[in-house]
PDB file of C-alpha atoms in Angstrom:
ATOM      1  CA  GLN A 856     -40.633 -12.702 -15.571  1.00 94.00           C
ATOM      2  CA  VAL A 857     -37.135 -13.925 -16.269  1.00 96.00           C
ATOM      3  CA  GLN A 858     -36.045 -14.129 -19.902  1.00 98.00           C
ATOM      4  CA  LEU A 859     -32.877 -15.462 -21.483  1.00 98.00           C
ATOM      5  CA  GLN A 860     -31.501 -14.400 -24.852  1.00 98.00           C
ATOM      6  CA  GLU A 861     -28.504 -15.945 -26.638  1.00 98.00           C
ATOM      7  CA  SER A 862     -26.266 -13.928 -28.941  1.00 97.00           C
ATOM      8  CA  GLY A 863     -23.199 -14.689 -31.012  1.00 96.00           C
ATOM      9  CA  PRO A 864     -21.955 -15.484 -34.445  1.00 95.00           C
ATOM     10  CA  GLY A 865     -23.997 -17.831 -36.644  1.00 93.00           C
ATOM     11  CA  LEU A 866     -21.039 -19.016 -38.682  1.00 97.00           C
ATOM     12  CA  VAL A 867     -17.573 -19.864 -37.430  1.00 98.00           C
ATOM     13  CA  LYS A 868     -14.658 -21.650 -39.008  1.00 97.00           C
ATOM     14  CA  PRO A 869     -13.029 -24.919 -37.904  1.00 98.00           C
ATOM     15  CA  SER A 870     -10.333 -24.576 -35.306  1.00 97.00           C
ATOM     16  CA  GLN A 871     -11.692 -21.222 -34.165  1.00 98.00           C
ATOM     17  CA  THR A 872     -13.213 -20.471 -30.742  1.00 98.00           C
ATOM     18  CA  LEU A 873     -16.900 -19.912 -30.393  1.00 98.00           C
ATOM     19  CA  SER A 874     -18.079 -17.250 -27.922  1.00 98.00           C
ATOM     20  CA  LEU A 875     -21.787 -16.993 -27.064  1.00 98.00           C
ATOM     21  CA  THR A 876     -23.427 -14.707 -24.594  1.00 98.00           C
ATOM     22  CA  CYS A 877     -26.632 -15.162 -22.648  1.00 98.00           C
ATOM     23  CA  SER A 878     -28.331 -11.924 -21.534  1.00 98.00           C
ATOM     24  CA  VAL A 879     -30.661 -12.358 -18.662  1.00 98.00           C
ATOM     25  CA  SER A 880     -33.552  -9.942 -17.921  1.00 97.00           C
ATOM     26  CA  GLY A 881     -36.142  -9.938 -15.114  1.00 96.00           C
ATOM     27  CA  GLY A 882     -33.801 -11.585 -12.611  1.00 95.00           C
ATOM     28  CA  ARG A 883     -30.193 -11.598 -11.373  1.00 96.00           C
ATOM     29  CA  ILE A 884     -27.716 -14.328 -12.261  1.00 96.00           C
ATOM     30  CA  THR A 885     -26.420 -13.979  -8.661  1.00 95.00           C
ATOM     31  CA  THR A 886     -29.780 -15.109  -7.178  1.00 90.00           C
ATOM     32  CA  ASN A 887     -29.192 -18.019  -4.832  1.00 89.00           C
ATOM     33  CA  TYR A 888     -29.808 -21.627  -5.783  1.00 94.00           C
ATOM     34  CA  TYR A 889     -29.957 -21.142  -9.534  1.00 96.00           C
ATOM     35  CA  TYR A 890     -27.668 -22.713 -12.125  1.00 97.00           C
ATOM     36  CA  TRP A 891     -27.186 -21.093 -15.524  1.00 98.00           C
ATOM     37  CA  SER A 892     -26.381 -23.569 -18.157  1.00 98.00           C
ATOM     38  CA  TRP A 893     -25.475 -24.111 -21.801  1.00 98.00           C
ATOM     39  CA  ILE A 894     -27.140 -26.833 -23.755  1.00 98.00           C
ATOM     40  CA  ARG A 895     -26.894 -27.706 -27.423  1.00 98.00           C
ATOM     41  CA  GLN A 896     -28.669 -29.822 -29.999  1.00 98.00           C
ATOM     42  CA  PRO A 897     -26.828 -30.917 -33.160  1.00 98.00           C
ATOM     43  CA  PRO A 898     -28.973 -31.510 -36.233  1.00 97.00           C
ATOM     44  CA  GLY A 899     -30.845 -34.795 -35.968  1.00 97.00           C
ATOM     45  CA  LYS A 900     -29.487 -35.515 -32.482  1.00 97.00           C
ATOM     46  CA  GLY A 901     -30.648 -35.091 -28.895  1.00 97.00           C
ATOM     47  CA  LEU A 902     -29.945 -32.324 -26.393  1.00 98.00           C
ATOM     48  CA  GLU A 903     -26.497 -32.210 -24.836  1.00 98.00           C
ATOM     49  CA  TRP A 904     -25.735 -30.492 -21.576  1.00 98.00           C
ATOM     50  CA  MET A 905     -22.411 -28.621 -21.897  1.00 98.00           C
ATOM     51  CA  GLY A 906     -21.852 -26.912 -18.590  1.00 98.00           C
ATOM     52  CA  ALA A 907     -23.132 -24.501 -15.988  1.00 98.00           C
ATOM     53  CA  ILE A 908     -22.231 -21.642 -13.680  1.00 98.00           C
ATOM     54  CA  ASP A 909     -24.048 -21.290 -10.355  1.00 97.00           C
ATOM     55  CA  SER A 910     -25.081 -18.168  -8.426  1.00 95.00           C
ATOM     56  CA  SER A 911     -21.723 -17.994  -6.628  1.00 95.00           C
ATOM     57  CA  GLY A 912     -19.731 -18.259  -9.847  1.00 96.00           C
ATOM     58  CA  SER A 913     -18.614 -21.886  -9.536  1.00 97.00           C
ATOM     59  CA  THR A 914     -18.498 -23.753 -12.852  1.00 98.00           C
ATOM     60  CA  TYR A 915     -19.367 -27.274 -13.855  1.00 98.00           C
ATOM     61  CA  TYR A 916     -18.531 -28.979 -17.226  1.00 98.00           C
ATOM     62  CA  SER A 917     -19.482 -32.032 -19.185  1.00 98.00           C
ATOM     63  CA  PRO A 918     -16.500 -34.374 -19.024  1.00 97.00           C
ATOM     64  CA  SER A 919     -16.653 -34.868 -22.749  1.00 96.00           C
ATOM     65  CA  LEU A 920     -16.336 -31.153 -23.408  1.00 97.00           C
ATOM     66  CA  LYS A 921     -14.375 -29.947 -20.368  1.00 96.00           C
ATOM     67  CA  SER A 922     -11.066 -29.566 -22.191  1.00 97.00           C
ATOM     68  CA  ARG A 923     -12.623 -27.206 -24.786  1.00 97.00           C
ATOM     69  CA  THR A 924     -15.268 -25.319 -22.667  1.00 98.00           C
ATOM     70  CA  SER A 925     -15.190 -22.279 -20.500  1.00 98.00           C
ATOM     71  CA  ILE A 926     -18.197 -20.600 -18.849  1.00 98.00           C
ATOM     72  CA  SER A 927     -17.884 -17.178 -17.239  1.00 98.00           C
ATOM     73  CA  ARG A 928     -20.109 -14.359 -16.199  1.00 98.00           C
ATOM     74  CA  ASP A 929     -20.344 -10.574 -16.043  1.00 98.00           C
ATOM     75  CA  THR A 930     -22.543  -9.754 -13.067  1.00 97.00           C
ATOM     76  CA  SER A 931     -22.536  -6.031 -13.917  1.00 97.00           C
ATOM     77  CA  LYS A 932     -24.166  -6.846 -17.259  1.00 98.00           C
ATOM     78  CA  ASN A 933     -26.174  -9.779 -15.899  1.00 98.00           C
ATOM     79  CA  GLN A 934     -24.763 -12.015 -18.598  1.00 98.00           C
ATOM     80  CA  PHE A 935     -22.916 -15.320 -18.799  1.00 98.00           C
ATOM     81  CA  THR A 936     -20.778 -16.516 -21.597  1.00 98.00           C
ATOM     82  CA  LEU A 937     -19.788 -19.789 -23.242  1.00 98.00           C
ATOM     83  CA  GLN A 938     -16.452 -20.267 -25.007  1.00 98.00           C
ATOM     84  CA  LEU A 939     -15.863 -23.439 -26.967  1.00 98.00           C
ATOM     85  CA  SER A 940     -12.470 -23.868 -28.562  1.00 98.00           C
ATOM     86  CA  SER A 941     -11.036 -26.043 -31.308  1.00 98.00           C
ATOM     87  CA  LEU A 942     -14.254 -26.156 -33.253  1.00 98.00           C
ATOM     88  CA  THR A 943     -15.083 -28.871 -35.717  1.00 98.00           C
ATOM     89  CA  PRO A 944     -18.150 -29.304 -37.950  1.00 97.00           C
ATOM     90  CA  GLU A 945     -19.487 -31.658 -35.276  1.00 97.00           C
ATOM     91  CA  ASP A 946     -19.989 -28.613 -33.075  1.00 98.00           C
ATOM     92  CA  THR A 947     -22.675 -27.351 -35.437  1.00 98.00           C
ATOM     93  CA  ALA A 948     -25.827 -27.140 -33.351  1.00 98.00           C
ATOM     94  CA  VAL A 949     -28.512 -24.946 -31.929  1.00 98.00           C
ATOM     95  CA  TYR A 950     -27.089 -23.546 -28.672  1.00 98.00           C
ATOM     96  CA  TYR A 951     -29.387 -22.723 -25.729  1.00 98.00           C
ATOM     97  CA  CYS A 952     -28.787 -20.900 -22.458  1.00 98.00           C
ATOM     98  CA  ALA A 953     -30.961 -21.999 -19.571  1.00 98.00           C
ATOM     99  CA  ARG A 954     -31.774 -21.645 -15.921  1.00 97.00           C
ATOM    100  CA  ASP A 955     -32.765 -24.317 -13.392  1.00 96.00           C
ATOM    101  CA  LEU A 956     -32.410 -25.297  -9.776  1.00 95.00           C
ATOM    102  CA  VAL A 957     -30.573 -28.384 -11.013  1.00 92.00           C
ATOM    103  CA  GLY A 958     -27.041 -27.962 -12.367  1.00 89.00           C
ATOM    104  CA  ARG A 959     -27.059 -30.688 -14.997  1.00 95.00           C
ATOM    105  CA  THR A 960     -30.245 -31.077 -17.011  1.00 95.00           C
ATOM    106  CA  THR A 961     -31.266 -31.081 -20.606  1.00 95.00           C
ATOM    107  CA  THR A 962     -34.892 -30.175 -19.636  1.00 95.00           C
ATOM    108  CA  PRO A 963     -34.460 -26.896 -17.764  1.00 96.00           C
ATOM    109  CA  ARG A 964     -37.457 -25.038 -16.431  1.00 96.00           C
ATOM    110  CA  LEU A 965     -36.446 -21.965 -18.372  1.00 97.00           C
ATOM    111  CA  ARG A 966     -34.549 -21.725 -21.633  1.00 97.00           C
ATOM    112  CA  GLY A 967     -33.734 -19.177 -24.308  1.00 98.00           C
ATOM    113  CA  GLN A 968     -34.943 -19.423 -27.870  1.00 97.00           C
ATOM    114  CA  GLY A 969     -31.603 -20.808 -29.031  1.00 98.00           C
ATOM    115  CA  THR A 970     -29.105 -19.666 -31.612  1.00 98.00           C
ATOM    116  CA  GLN A 971     -27.920 -21.618 -34.578  1.00 98.00           C
ATOM    117  CA  VAL A 972     -24.190 -22.047 -34.854  1.00 98.00           C
ATOM    118  CA  THR A 973     -22.646 -23.532 -37.991  1.00 98.00           C
ATOM    119  CA  VAL A 974     -19.033 -24.559 -38.111  1.00 98.00           C
ATOM    120  CA  SER A 975     -17.825 -24.594 -41.740  1.00 97.00           C
ATOM    121  CA  SER A 976     -14.912 -23.306 -43.767  1.00 95.00           C
TER     122      SER A 976
END
């Protein structure tokens, strides 16, 4: 049974860079056909797809966030990471990592529990 777990700081300051890690157990992130994504949900708003990395390591980003987003992976640790730069309070959200056969989706078949990130000075 594949499980995903997000980890990272709960509070970051404006202008800083957020780094979140998704640790995957029960399956390999190099398994063919899967996309490993980051999705977020600001308070009172809907889910937003941020980007993904596929089994070969190719990355895909939301056009609205592309200039500030980087997704990478560490296959030896079976983890993938989100970096989001130039943070503002509007980046406050619950951040989820996810897995699906579709690269861009806000309703993935498998998702972590999510981690709250607050951007505040």
